[in-house]
Amino acid sequence: MTTDVGLAYCDAKARIYFDEEREPLADGGVERRVERDELIPAPRGVVPTILPGRRPLTTTGTESRRFALAAMLPAGYTRLLVPAYRKEPGAPALPLFGYTYACVVDDELHVAAMRTDESEDWQPRYFGEGELEALLDRRVASDPHNSVLRQVAKCSREYGCFTAQNVFLERGEAALPVSPKCNARCIGCISEQEPDAGLPSPQERIVYEPVANDLARIGIHHLERVEDGIVSFGQGCEGEPLLRSIEIARSIELMRVAQSNGTINLNTNGSMPGALARCIDAGLQAVRISLNSFRPHAYAAYYRPIGYTLEDVFASIRLASERGLRVSLNLLTHPGVTDDAEEIAAMEALLRDIRIDMIQTRTLNIDPEWYFAAVGRPVHPLGMRAALEKIRAMHVRVGNFTHTH
Ligand code: SF4
């Protein structure tokens, strides 16, 4: 078994230390030692963080005078394990981030992750002093009454949202948020947390209903300037776009009158096949449907759906596939859930039945203990690498970004 894996931990001031004499345990649904080939040196853009009120678990027991450390991965990587720790009474809820196992090897921080996609568009971004602000102000001034433009300017500035910034950078995939309401109540929703959740949502959900003209003007502007550009309804700052399928269909029609290039995509929870059909009739070309599980109980425990079930989501996936759209699943992955043998069997059953072009393995941003409490710990975890191999064995592309081809 591995011996050169050492403990990376924090003191109460969140300063980071290494202790190569201690080997930290990992949590893959069951607590275990990490496999050496599950580790990679921490890539550029990794953010290490303290886990307040939590003590790291090692092969020799709980480190009661040290705080556990986790890492947040940059885009393009899939998490394989979460850190193992013991929570102290009164410890605060962890904010919505993708906590990844981290340790030290040869005096260098390593993480349990795999590179699963590459795209120039998703590399970490750095703007000069006032550079982004100037870009936003100039564009908003060119279309001052466009409420969607003001929204994506805010998302670019305050949340660092890449697809919102792309509207102003005129590159890649551009954001078109459209819906203030949602028909799910995900326990890890990033745009709206319930008052009694005990933690803030990372983003503020839009509060108004954008109109087709505003949406279309942004889409047309983008496609005029980005030949193989993507415009995407369904963003982190909104609820469920299918609740506004009439407005989406209208804006697609307006865009397609003006521009025939690029891709019109929809990110959705797939809850309403009928509404999706309306968007497809209007010219939708690609869809990315989000789910955390292919099993009804685990899906319902996380999404807490209102008026629909996982069967409706499967019906939307089938519809989009049969209508010839480019179909991606946005699989919200979590070690110990995504790689449980039962979960993989349910996934394989769907992939055998419906053509899917890509599964985006998105690291689910949530307090691991909170998630396991909601969906349950695994019976037989096979490991995240095995889960990704199973997807590839079904001839389905694994990735993290919506590509134009
Ligand atoms: S489907 Fe999206 S917007 Fe709706 S609750 Fe879930 S994460 Fe939030």
mmCIF file of C-alpha atoms and ligand atoms in Angstrom:
data_model
loop_
_atom_site.group_PDB
_atom_site.id
_atom_site.type_symbol
_atom_site.label_atom_id
_atom_site.label_comp_id
_atom_site.label_asym_id
_atom_site.label_seq_id
_atom_site.Cartn_x
_atom_site.Cartn_y
_atom_site.Cartn_z
ATOM 1 C CA MET A 1 0.000 0.000 0.000
ATOM 2 C CA THR A 2 1.042 3.655 -0.332
ATOM 3 C CA THR A 3 3.597 5.128 2.095
ATOM 4 C CA ASP A 4 4.773 8.411 0.505
ATOM 5 C CA VAL A 5 1.421 10.064 1.080
ATOM 6 C CA GLY A 6 1.551 12.601 3.903
ATOM 7 C CA LEU A 7 -0.912 14.829 5.710
ATOM 8 C CA ALA A 8 -1.692 18.351 4.539
ATOM 9 C CA TYR A 9 -3.595 20.177 7.259
ATOM 10 C CA CYS A 10 -4.372 23.642 8.642
ATOM 11 C CA ASP A 11 -3.947 25.469 11.934
ATOM 12 C CA ALA A 12 -6.752 27.585 13.410
ATOM 13 C CA LYS A 13 -5.654 30.521 11.219
ATOM 14 C CA ALA A 14 -6.086 28.387 8.078
ATOM 15 C CA ARG A 15 -2.350 28.317 7.444
ATOM 16 C CA ILE A 16 -1.295 25.145 5.604
ATOM 17 C CA TYR A 17 1.258 22.635 6.915
ATOM 18 C CA PHE A 18 2.609 19.249 5.817
ATOM 19 C CA ASP A 19 3.330 16.243 8.065
ATOM 20 C CA GLU A 20 4.829 13.453 5.976
ATOM 21 C CA GLU A 21 4.768 11.083 8.997
ATOM 22 C CA ARG A 22 0.978 10.910 8.960
ATOM 23 C CA GLU A 23 -1.074 9.347 6.125
ATOM 24 C CA PRO A 24 -4.517 10.935 5.688
ATOM 25 C CA LEU A 25 -7.509 8.699 5.001
ATOM 26 C CA ALA A 26 -9.964 9.451 2.202
ATOM 27 C CA ASP A 27 -13.743 9.112 1.966
ATOM 28 C CA GLY A 28 -15.131 7.404 -1.125
ATOM 29 C CA GLY A 29 -18.386 6.599 0.611
ATOM 30 C CA VAL A 30 -16.342 4.344 2.836
ATOM 31 C CA GLU A 31 -13.223 5.659 4.600
ATOM 32 C CA ARG A 32 -10.079 4.124 3.139
ATOM 33 C CA ARG A 33 -6.423 4.664 2.167
ATOM 34 C CA VAL A 34 -5.888 6.516 -1.124
ATOM 35 C CA GLU A 35 -4.437 4.628 -4.086
ATOM 36 C CA ARG A 36 -1.244 6.249 -5.346
ATOM 37 C CA ASP A 37 -2.579 6.441 -8.918
ATOM 38 C CA GLU A 38 -5.657 8.313 -7.726
ATOM 39 C CA LEU A 39 -3.380 11.289 -7.024
ATOM 40 C CA ILE A 40 -2.069 14.048 -9.286
ATOM 41 C CA PRO A 41 0.024 17.104 -8.386
ATOM 42 C CA ALA A 42 -2.353 19.981 -7.596
ATOM 43 C CA PRO A 43 -3.039 21.667 -10.999
ATOM 44 C CA ARG A 44 -2.951 25.447 -11.617
ATOM 45 C CA GLY A 45 -6.098 27.024 -10.231
ATOM 46 C CA VAL A 46 -6.534 24.622 -7.250
ATOM 47 C CA VAL A 47 -7.734 26.418 -4.091
ATOM 48 C CA PRO A 48 -6.848 24.679 -0.791
ATOM 49 C CA THR A 49 -9.197 25.443 2.113
ATOM 50 C CA ILE A 50 -9.598 24.720 5.819
ATOM 51 C CA LEU A 51 -12.615 22.687 6.961
ATOM 52 C CA PRO A 52 -13.657 24.556 10.122
ATOM 53 C CA GLY A 53 -14.490 22.428 13.154
ATOM 54 C CA ARG A 54 -13.281 19.287 11.420
ATOM 55 C CA ARG A 55 -10.264 17.160 12.427
ATOM 56 C CA PRO A 56 -8.379 15.111 9.799
ATOM 57 C CA LEU A 57 -8.561 11.311 9.982
ATOM 58 C CA THR A 58 -5.283 9.439 9.405
ATOM 59 C CA THR A 59 -4.193 5.790 9.431
ATOM 60 C CA THR A 60 -3.222 6.293 13.086
ATOM 61 C CA GLY A 61 -6.433 8.058 14.207
ATOM 62 C CA THR A 62 -7.969 11.539 14.495
ATOM 63 C CA GLU A 63 -5.550 14.510 14.546
ATOM 64 C CA SER A 64 -7.371 16.380 17.288
ATOM 65 C CA ARG A 65 -5.169 19.473 17.299
ATOM 66 C CA ARG A 66 -5.170 20.001 13.547
ATOM 67 C CA PHE A 67 -7.862 21.108 11.114
ATOM 68 C CA ALA A 68 -8.772 19.177 8.010
ATOM 69 C CA LEU A 69 -7.867 20.593 4.613
ATOM 70 C CA ALA A 70 -9.625 20.122 1.284
ATOM 71 C CA ALA A 71 -8.997 21.430 -2.239
ATOM 72 C CA MET A 72 -11.344 23.008 -4.780
ATOM 73 C CA LEU A 73 -10.492 21.955 -8.319
ATOM 74 C CA PRO A 74 -10.369 24.192 -11.409
ATOM 75 C CA ALA A 75 -12.677 23.438 -14.346
ATOM 76 C CA GLY A 76 -11.673 20.444 -16.461
ATOM 77 C CA TYR A 77 -11.027 18.020 -13.590
ATOM 78 C CA THR A 78 -13.197 15.360 -11.964
ATOM 79 C CA ARG A 79 -12.898 14.709 -8.234
ATOM 80 C CA LEU A 80 -12.186 11.080 -7.177
ATOM 81 C CA LEU A 81 -12.354 11.299 -3.356
ATOM 82 C CA VAL A 82 -13.358 13.624 -0.518
ATOM 83 C CA PRO A 83 -11.295 14.066 2.657
ATOM 84 C CA ALA A 84 -12.037 11.898 5.733
ATOM 85 C CA TYR A 85 -12.507 13.836 8.968
ATOM 86 C CA ARG A 86 -14.329 13.978 12.276
ATOM 87 C CA LYS A 87 -16.724 16.867 12.809
ATOM 88 C CA GLU A 88 -16.749 18.501 16.239
ATOM 89 C CA PRO A 89 -20.012 19.461 17.957
ATOM 90 C CA GLY A 90 -21.144 22.924 16.861
ATOM 91 C CA ALA A 91 -19.036 22.886 13.704
ATOM 92 C CA PRO A 92 -20.563 25.209 11.050
ATOM 93 C CA ALA A 93 -22.204 23.875 7.854
ATOM 94 C CA LEU A 94 -19.728 23.895 4.987
ATOM 95 C CA PRO A 95 -20.529 26.330 2.151
ATOM 96 C CA LEU A 96 -21.351 24.951 -1.302
ATOM 97 C CA PHE A 97 -17.968 23.983 -2.721
ATOM 98 C CA GLY A 98 -16.546 20.781 -4.257
ATOM 99 C CA TYR A 99 -14.374 19.486 -1.380
ATOM 100 C CA THR A 100 -11.632 17.250 -2.780
ATOM 101 C CA TYR A 101 -9.135 15.010 -0.950
ATOM 102 C CA ALA A 102 -5.676 16.609 -0.770
ATOM 103 C CA CYS A 103 -2.355 15.433 0.696
ATOM 104 C CA VAL A 104 1.403 15.965 0.385
ATOM 105 C CA VAL A 105 3.744 13.823 -1.749
ATOM 106 C CA ASP A 106 7.437 14.728 -1.983
ATOM 107 C CA ASP A 107 6.735 18.080 -0.341
ATOM 108 C CA GLU A 108 4.129 19.013 -3.005
ATOM 109 C CA LEU A 109 0.355 19.309 -2.636
ATOM 110 C CA HIS A 110 -1.496 16.531 -4.488
ATOM 111 C CA VAL A 111 -5.221 16.015 -5.068
ATOM 112 C CA ALA A 112 -7.422 12.963 -5.811
ATOM 113 C CA ALA A 113 -8.636 14.008 -9.263
ATOM 114 C CA MET A 114 -8.487 13.236 -12.985
ATOM 115 C CA ARG A 115 -8.165 15.615 -15.900
ATOM 116 C CA THR A 116 -11.355 15.011 -17.914
ATOM 117 C CA ASP A 117 -11.522 17.916 -20.353
ATOM 118 C CA GLU A 118 -9.524 20.709 -21.924
ATOM 119 C CA SER A 119 -10.707 23.981 -23.386
ATOM 120 C CA GLU A 120 -8.896 27.265 -23.869
ATOM 121 C CA ASP A 121 -12.161 28.952 -22.959
ATOM 122 C CA TRP A 122 -12.159 27.497 -19.466
ATOM 123 C CA GLN A 123 -8.600 28.291 -18.401
ATOM 124 C CA PRO A 124 -8.345 30.443 -15.217
ATOM 125 C CA ARG A 125 -8.821 34.141 -16.211
ATOM 126 C CA TYR A 126 -6.938 37.192 -14.995
ATOM 127 C CA PHE A 127 -8.040 40.760 -15.936
ATOM 128 C CA GLY A 128 -5.911 43.905 -15.640
ATOM 129 C CA GLU A 129 -7.018 46.727 -13.313
ATOM 130 C CA GLY A 130 -10.398 48.039 -14.602
ATOM 131 C CA GLU A 131 -10.133 45.960 -17.807
ATOM 132 C CA LEU A 132 -13.275 43.873 -17.218
ATOM 133 C CA GLU A 133 -15.222 46.860 -15.848
ATOM 134 C CA ALA A 134 -14.499 48.901 -18.969
ATOM 135 C CA LEU A 135 -15.635 46.033 -21.193
ATOM 136 C CA LEU A 136 -18.902 45.638 -19.261
ATOM 137 C CA ASP A 137 -19.681 49.365 -19.165
ATOM 138 C CA ARG A 138 -19.040 49.841 -22.877
ATOM 139 C CA ARG A 139 -21.319 46.988 -23.882
ATOM 140 C CA VAL A 140 -24.132 47.785 -21.435
ATOM 141 C CA ALA A 141 -24.060 51.391 -22.668
ATOM 142 C CA SER A 142 -24.546 50.082 -26.242
ATOM 143 C CA ASP A 143 -27.878 48.430 -25.249
ATOM 144 C CA PRO A 144 -28.925 50.253 -22.039
ATOM 145 C CA HIS A 145 -32.474 48.915 -21.799
ATOM 146 C CA ASN A 146 -31.432 45.262 -22.043
ATOM 147 C CA SER A 147 -32.087 43.789 -18.561
ATOM 148 C CA VAL A 148 -30.390 40.498 -19.433
ATOM 149 C CA LEU A 149 -27.228 42.346 -20.382
ATOM 150 C CA ARG A 150 -27.210 44.078 -17.008
ATOM 151 C CA GLN A 151 -27.715 40.697 -15.327
ATOM 152 C CA VAL A 152 -24.798 38.993 -17.079
ATOM 153 C CA ALA A 153 -22.661 42.078 -16.395
ATOM 154 C CA LYS A 154 -23.389 41.588 -12.687
ATOM 155 C CA CYS A 155 -22.635 37.840 -12.938
ATOM 156 C CA SER A 156 -19.363 38.617 -14.753
ATOM 157 C CA ARG A 157 -18.309 41.127 -12.116
ATOM 158 C CA GLU A 158 -19.583 39.549 -8.858
ATOM 159 C CA TYR A 159 -19.510 35.788 -9.538
ATOM 160 C CA GLY A 160 -16.720 35.579 -12.148
ATOM 161 C CA CYS A 161 -19.092 33.516 -14.314
ATOM 162 C CA PHE A 162 -17.245 32.438 -17.484
ATOM 163 C CA THR A 163 -20.307 32.122 -19.731
ATOM 164 C CA ALA A 164 -21.516 35.563 -18.606
ATOM 165 C CA GLN A 165 -18.068 37.067 -19.288
ATOM 166 C CA ASN A 166 -18.084 35.415 -22.724
ATOM 167 C CA VAL A 167 -20.997 37.693 -23.673
ATOM 168 C CA PHE A 168 -18.584 40.625 -23.295
ATOM 169 C CA LEU A 169 -15.433 38.842 -24.441
ATOM 170 C CA GLU A 170 -17.330 37.657 -27.550
ATOM 171 C CA ARG A 171 -15.966 34.124 -27.418
ATOM 172 C CA GLY A 172 -17.127 30.549 -26.804
ATOM 173 C CA GLU A 173 -20.347 29.852 -24.896
ATOM 174 C CA ALA A 174 -22.476 32.861 -23.895
ATOM 175 C CA ALA A 175 -25.039 32.944 -21.077
ATOM 176 C CA LEU A 176 -28.761 33.686 -21.582
ATOM 177 C CA PRO A 177 -30.458 33.448 -18.167
ATOM 178 C CA VAL A 178 -34.258 33.357 -18.514
ATOM 179 C CA SER A 179 -36.097 31.962 -15.475
ATOM 180 C CA PRO A 180 -36.527 33.319 -11.917
ATOM 181 C CA LYS A 181 -38.562 30.290 -10.811
ATOM 182 C CA CYS A 182 -37.779 26.596 -10.408
ATOM 183 C CA ASN A 183 -39.770 23.380 -10.063
ATOM 184 C CA ALA A 184 -37.114 21.695 -7.931
ATOM 185 C CA ARG A 185 -35.612 22.469 -4.515
ATOM 186 C CA CYS A 186 -32.104 21.032 -4.801
ATOM 187 C CA ILE A 187 -30.417 20.807 -1.416
ATOM 188 C CA GLY A 188 -27.251 22.144 -3.097
ATOM 189 C CA CYS A 189 -28.899 24.835 -5.212
ATOM 190 C CA ILE A 190 -26.356 27.579 -5.948
ATOM 191 C CA SER A 191 -28.932 30.249 -6.742
ATOM 192 C CA GLU A 192 -31.460 29.778 -3.950
ATOM 193 C CA GLN A 193 -31.117 28.201 -0.529
ATOM 194 C CA GLU A 194 -34.073 27.849 1.847
ATOM 195 C CA PRO A 195 -34.034 30.189 4.875
ATOM 196 C CA ASP A 196 -33.539 27.301 7.310
ATOM 197 C CA ALA A 197 -30.679 25.774 5.269
ATOM 198 C CA GLY A 198 -28.152 27.469 7.484
ATOM 199 C CA LEU A 199 -25.945 28.675 4.649
ATOM 200 C CA PRO A 200 -26.129 31.339 1.930
ATOM 201 C CA SER A 201 -26.507 30.520 -1.774
ATOM 202 C CA PRO A 202 -23.318 31.477 -3.659
ATOM 203 C CA GLN A 203 -25.313 33.413 -6.241
ATOM 204 C CA GLU A 204 -28.446 35.573 -6.165
ATOM 205 C CA ARG A 205 -31.200 34.242 -8.422
ATOM 206 C CA ILE A 206 -32.602 36.612 -11.039
ATOM 207 C CA VAL A 207 -35.875 38.159 -9.862
ATOM 208 C CA TYR A 208 -37.572 39.198 -13.111
ATOM 209 C CA GLU A 209 -38.708 37.456 -16.320
ATOM 210 C CA PRO A 210 -36.448 38.380 -19.261
ATOM 211 C CA VAL A 211 -38.190 39.008 -22.580
ATOM 212 C CA ALA A 212 -37.421 37.349 -25.924
ATOM 213 C CA ASN A 213 -36.181 40.546 -27.568
ATOM 214 C CA ASP A 214 -33.537 41.167 -24.913
ATOM 215 C CA LEU A 215 -32.386 37.527 -25.037
ATOM 216 C CA ALA A 216 -32.334 37.437 -28.828
ATOM 217 C CA ARG A 217 -30.353 40.678 -29.149
ATOM 218 C CA ILE A 218 -27.564 39.206 -27.030
ATOM 219 C CA GLY A 219 -27.674 35.911 -28.931
ATOM 220 C CA ILE A 220 -27.566 37.606 -32.328
ATOM 221 C CA HIS A 221 -24.708 39.907 -31.257
ATOM 222 C CA HIS A 222 -22.723 36.866 -30.088
ATOM 223 C CA LEU A 223 -23.335 34.708 -33.161
ATOM 224 C CA GLU A 224 -22.538 37.619 -35.476
ATOM 225 C CA ARG A 225 -19.067 37.740 -33.912
ATOM 226 C CA VAL A 226 -18.353 34.092 -32.979
ATOM 227 C CA GLU A 227 -18.752 31.806 -35.994
ATOM 228 C CA ASP A 228 -18.981 28.559 -34.009
ATOM 229 C CA GLY A 229 -20.279 30.257 -30.895
ATOM 230 C CA ILE A 230 -22.735 28.703 -28.420
ATOM 231 C CA VAL A 231 -25.573 30.596 -26.742
ATOM 232 C CA SER A 232 -26.986 28.820 -23.692
ATOM 233 C CA PHE A 233 -30.236 29.219 -21.806
ATOM 234 C CA GLY A 234 -30.081 27.829 -18.250
ATOM 235 C CA GLN A 235 -27.392 29.360 -16.043
ATOM 236 C CA GLY A 236 -26.282 29.264 -12.414
ATOM 237 C CA CYS A 237 -28.077 32.497 -11.569
ATOM 238 C CA GLU A 238 -31.549 31.250 -12.460
ATOM 239 C CA GLY A 239 -34.207 28.616 -11.796
ATOM 240 C CA GLU A 240 -35.535 26.155 -14.375
ATOM 241 C CA PRO A 241 -35.605 27.553 -17.966
ATOM 242 C CA LEU A 242 -38.272 25.111 -19.231
ATOM 243 C CA LEU A 243 -40.794 27.029 -17.101
ATOM 244 C CA ARG A 244 -40.292 29.792 -19.710
ATOM 245 C CA SER A 245 -40.277 27.663 -22.876
ATOM 246 C CA ILE A 246 -42.616 30.039 -24.748
ATOM 247 C CA GLU A 247 -40.153 32.941 -24.311
ATOM 248 C CA ILE A 248 -37.197 30.686 -25.160
ATOM 249 C CA ALA A 249 -38.919 29.467 -28.352
ATOM 250 C CA ARG A 250 -39.693 33.057 -29.339
ATOM 251 C CA SER A 251 -36.100 34.190 -28.804
ATOM 252 C CA ILE A 252 -34.728 31.193 -30.749
ATOM 253 C CA GLU A 253 -36.950 32.122 -33.691
ATOM 254 C CA LEU A 254 -35.735 35.727 -33.545
ATOM 255 C CA MET A 255 -32.090 34.601 -33.438
ATOM 256 C CA ARG A 256 -32.486 32.184 -36.324
ATOM 257 C CA VAL A 257 -34.115 34.837 -38.528
ATOM 258 C CA ALA A 258 -30.900 36.866 -38.121
ATOM 259 C CA GLN A 259 -28.166 34.229 -37.772
ATOM 260 C CA SER A 260 -27.871 30.604 -38.971
ATOM 261 C CA ASN A 261 -24.438 29.808 -37.510
ATOM 262 C CA GLY A 262 -23.359 28.499 -34.128
ATOM 263 C CA THR A 263 -25.256 26.415 -31.607
ATOM 264 C CA ILE A 264 -28.330 27.210 -29.510
ATOM 265 C CA ASN A 265 -28.126 25.153 -26.328
ATOM 266 C CA LEU A 266 -30.328 24.680 -23.262
ATOM 267 C CA ASN A 267 -29.108 23.689 -19.798
ATOM 268 C CA THR A 268 -32.062 22.245 -17.903
ATOM 269 C CA ASN A 269 -33.238 19.792 -15.269
ATOM 270 C CA GLY A 270 -35.268 18.121 -18.044
ATOM 271 C CA SER A 271 -38.445 18.067 -15.958
ATOM 272 C CA MET A 272 -40.925 19.016 -18.735
ATOM 273 C CA PRO A 273 -40.665 17.019 -22.008
ATOM 274 C CA GLY A 274 -43.575 18.923 -23.571
ATOM 275 C CA ALA A 275 -41.935 22.291 -22.956
ATOM 276 C CA LEU A 276 -38.650 20.913 -24.305
ATOM 277 C CA ALA A 277 -40.474 19.828 -27.490
ATOM 278 C CA ARG A 278 -41.634 23.442 -27.971
ATOM 279 C CA CYS A 279 -38.012 24.661 -27.808
ATOM 280 C CA ILE A 280 -36.881 21.935 -30.224
ATOM 281 C CA ASP A 281 -39.663 22.881 -32.682
ATOM 282 C CA ALA A 282 -38.335 26.456 -32.559
ATOM 283 C CA GLY A 283 -34.814 25.363 -33.486
ATOM 284 C CA LEU A 284 -32.993 24.246 -30.335
ATOM 285 C CA GLN A 285 -29.915 22.203 -31.355
ATOM 286 C CA ALA A 286 -28.312 20.982 -28.144
ATOM 287 C CA VAL A 287 -29.385 20.225 -24.616
ATOM 288 C CA ARG A 288 -27.566 19.514 -21.364
ATOM 289 C CA ILE A 289 -29.754 17.788 -18.789
ATOM 290 C CA SER A 290 -28.660 17.805 -15.146
ATOM 291 C CA LEU A 291 -29.072 14.965 -12.655
ATOM 292 C CA ASN A 292 -27.229 13.685 -9.600
ATOM 293 C CA SER A 293 -28.407 10.096 -9.928
ATOM 294 C CA PHE A 294 -30.066 7.571 -12.257
ATOM 295 C CA ARG A 295 -31.931 6.074 -9.253
ATOM 296 C CA PRO A 296 -35.319 7.580 -8.286
ATOM 297 C CA HIS A 297 -34.731 7.699 -4.504
ATOM 298 C CA ALA A 298 -31.317 9.352 -4.721
ATOM 299 C CA TYR A 299 -32.586 11.778 -7.376
ATOM 300 C CA ALA A 300 -35.641 12.767 -5.332
ATOM 301 C CA ALA A 301 -33.592 13.123 -2.140
ATOM 302 C CA TYR A 302 -31.343 15.717 -3.790
ATOM 303 C CA TYR A 303 -33.641 17.509 -6.275
ATOM 304 C CA ARG A 304 -36.820 17.410 -4.173
ATOM 305 C CA PRO A 305 -38.820 17.825 -7.397
ATOM 306 C CA ILE A 306 -42.211 19.632 -7.484
ATOM 307 C CA GLY A 307 -44.699 18.026 -9.853
ATOM 308 C CA TYR A 308 -42.302 15.827 -11.826
ATOM 309 C CA THR A 309 -40.180 12.683 -11.385
ATOM 310 C CA LEU A 310 -36.954 11.152 -12.716
ATOM 311 C CA GLU A 311 -39.113 9.394 -15.335
ATOM 312 C CA ASP A 312 -39.975 12.810 -16.824
ATOM 313 C CA VAL A 313 -36.272 13.622 -16.966
ATOM 314 C CA PHE A 314 -35.581 10.339 -18.796
ATOM 315 C CA ALA A 315 -38.457 11.170 -21.182
ATOM 316 C CA SER A 316 -36.798 14.521 -21.992
ATOM 317 C CA ILE A 317 -33.447 12.808 -22.612
ATOM 318 C CA ARG A 318 -35.122 10.314 -24.936
ATOM 319 C CA LEU A 319 -37.058 13.059 -26.780
ATOM 320 C CA ALA A 320 -33.931 15.177 -27.391
ATOM 321 C CA SER A 321 -32.009 12.118 -28.561
ATOM 322 C CA GLU A 322 -34.746 10.956 -30.932
ATOM 323 C CA ARG A 323 -35.130 14.490 -32.320
ATOM 324 C CA GLY A 324 -31.398 14.472 -33.248
ATOM 325 C CA LEU A 325 -30.135 17.082 -30.793
ATOM 326 C CA ARG A 326 -26.643 16.963 -29.352
ATOM 327 C CA VAL A 327 -27.409 15.474 -25.923
ATOM 328 C CA SER A 328 -25.188 15.940 -22.879
ATOM 329 C CA LEU A 329 -25.903 14.907 -19.321
ATOM 330 C CA ASN A 330 -24.624 17.191 -16.567
ATOM 331 C CA LEU A 331 -23.903 14.484 -14.004
ATOM 332 C CA LEU A 332 -23.446 16.028 -10.549
ATOM 333 C CA THR A 333 -20.775 13.637 -9.291
ATOM 334 C CA HIS A 334 -19.908 12.709 -5.724
ATOM 335 C CA PRO A 335 -17.555 9.880 -4.663
ATOM 336 C CA GLY A 336 -19.544 7.174 -2.897
ATOM 337 C CA VAL A 337 -22.749 7.960 -4.807
ATOM 338 C CA THR A 338 -21.825 8.209 -8.515
ATOM 339 C CA ASP A 339 -19.612 5.106 -8.277
ATOM 340 C CA ASP A 340 -21.908 2.900 -6.191
ATOM 341 C CA ALA A 341 -22.438 -0.397 -8.068
ATOM 342 C CA GLU A 342 -26.236 0.072 -8.041
ATOM 343 C CA GLU A 343 -25.854 3.625 -9.417
ATOM 344 C CA ILE A 344 -23.561 2.484 -12.219
ATOM 345 C CA ALA A 345 -25.998 -0.306 -13.166
ATOM 346 C CA ALA A 346 -28.850 2.228 -13.390
ATOM 347 C CA MET A 347 -26.671 4.532 -15.508
ATOM 348 C CA GLU A 348 -25.675 1.715 -17.867
ATOM 349 C CA ALA A 349 -29.335 0.733 -18.309
ATOM 350 C CA LEU A 350 -30.157 4.259 -19.550
ATOM 351 C CA LEU A 351 -27.059 4.501 -21.772
ATOM 352 C CA ARG A 352 -27.931 1.149 -23.389
ATOM 353 C CA ASP A 353 -31.417 2.471 -24.144
ATOM 354 C CA ILE A 354 -30.830 6.090 -25.290
ATOM 355 C CA ARG A 355 -28.097 7.666 -27.441
ATOM 356 C CA ILE A 356 -26.160 10.194 -25.355
ATOM 357 C CA ASP A 357 -23.262 12.189 -26.847
ATOM 358 C CA MET A 358 -21.490 13.231 -23.679
ATOM 359 C CA ILE A 359 -21.584 12.992 -19.914
ATOM 360 C CA GLN A 360 -20.152 16.053 -18.207
ATOM 361 C CA THR A 361 -18.817 14.895 -14.838
ATOM 362 C CA ARG A 362 -19.507 17.977 -12.719
ATOM 363 C CA THR A 363 -18.127 17.983 -9.163
ATOM 364 C CA LEU A 364 -21.164 18.456 -6.897
ATOM 365 C CA ASN A 365 -20.605 21.462 -4.610
ATOM 366 C CA ILE A 366 -21.957 20.399 -1.239
ATOM 367 C CA ASP A 367 -21.006 19.487 2.359
ATOM 368 C CA PRO A 368 -20.206 15.731 1.963
ATOM 369 C CA GLU A 369 -21.827 14.742 5.277
ATOM 370 C CA TRP A 370 -24.936 16.671 4.342
ATOM 371 C CA TYR A 371 -25.147 14.908 0.997
ATOM 372 C CA PHE A 372 -24.566 11.402 2.411
ATOM 373 C CA ALA A 373 -27.229 12.115 5.038
ATOM 374 C CA ALA A 374 -29.700 12.952 2.260
ATOM 375 C CA VAL A 375 -28.962 10.240 -0.352
ATOM 376 C CA GLY A 376 -27.279 7.562 1.789
ATOM 377 C CA ARG A 377 -23.799 6.040 1.835
ATOM 378 C CA PRO A 378 -22.976 3.358 -0.747
ATOM 379 C CA VAL A 379 -23.390 -0.389 -0.509
ATOM 380 C CA HIS A 380 -20.547 -1.168 -2.883
ATOM 381 C CA PRO A 381 -18.486 1.800 -4.171
ATOM 382 C CA LEU A 382 -16.342 0.835 -7.178
ATOM 383 C CA GLY A 383 -14.276 4.037 -7.263
ATOM 384 C CA MET A 384 -14.808 7.137 -9.434
ATOM 385 C CA ARG A 385 -12.199 6.016 -11.988
ATOM 386 C CA ALA A 386 -14.173 2.791 -12.518
ATOM 387 C CA ALA A 387 -17.371 4.833 -12.949
ATOM 388 C CA LEU A 388 -15.752 6.990 -15.652
ATOM 389 C CA GLU A 389 -14.389 3.868 -17.355
ATOM 390 C CA LYS A 390 -17.906 2.411 -17.424
ATOM 391 C CA ILE A 391 -19.174 5.502 -19.233
ATOM 392 C CA ARG A 392 -16.386 5.314 -21.802
ATOM 393 C CA ALA A 393 -17.043 1.594 -22.235
ATOM 394 C CA MET A 394 -20.570 2.575 -23.311
ATOM 395 C CA HIS A 395 -18.956 4.717 -26.052
ATOM 396 C CA VAL A 396 -20.100 7.926 -24.402
ATOM 397 C CA ARG A 397 -17.672 10.850 -24.257
ATOM 398 C CA VAL A 398 -16.625 12.013 -20.781
ATOM 399 C CA GLY A 399 -15.931 15.729 -20.370
ATOM 400 C CA ASN A 400 -16.694 18.899 -18.425
ATOM 401 C CA PHE A 401 -17.550 21.532 -21.027
ATOM 402 C CA THR A 402 -20.184 22.020 -23.706
ATOM 403 C CA HIS A 403 -18.225 21.776 -26.940
ATOM 404 C CA THR A 404 -19.302 22.881 -30.419
ATOM 405 C CA HIS A 405 -18.485 19.464 -31.848
HETATM 406 S S1 SF4 B 1 -32.800 22.675 -10.720
HETATM 407 FE FE1 SF4 B 1 -31.195 24.260 -10.651
HETATM 408 S S2 SF4 B 1 -32.203 26.173 -10.084
HETATM 409 FE FE2 SF4 B 1 -33.611 24.463 -9.631
HETATM 410 S S3 SF4 B 1 -33.270 24.048 -7.456
HETATM 411 FE FE3 SF4 B 1 -31.964 22.681 -8.667
HETATM 412 S S4 SF4 B 1 -29.982 23.764 -8.848
HETATM 413 FE FE4 SF4 B 1 -31.521 25.240 -8.194
#
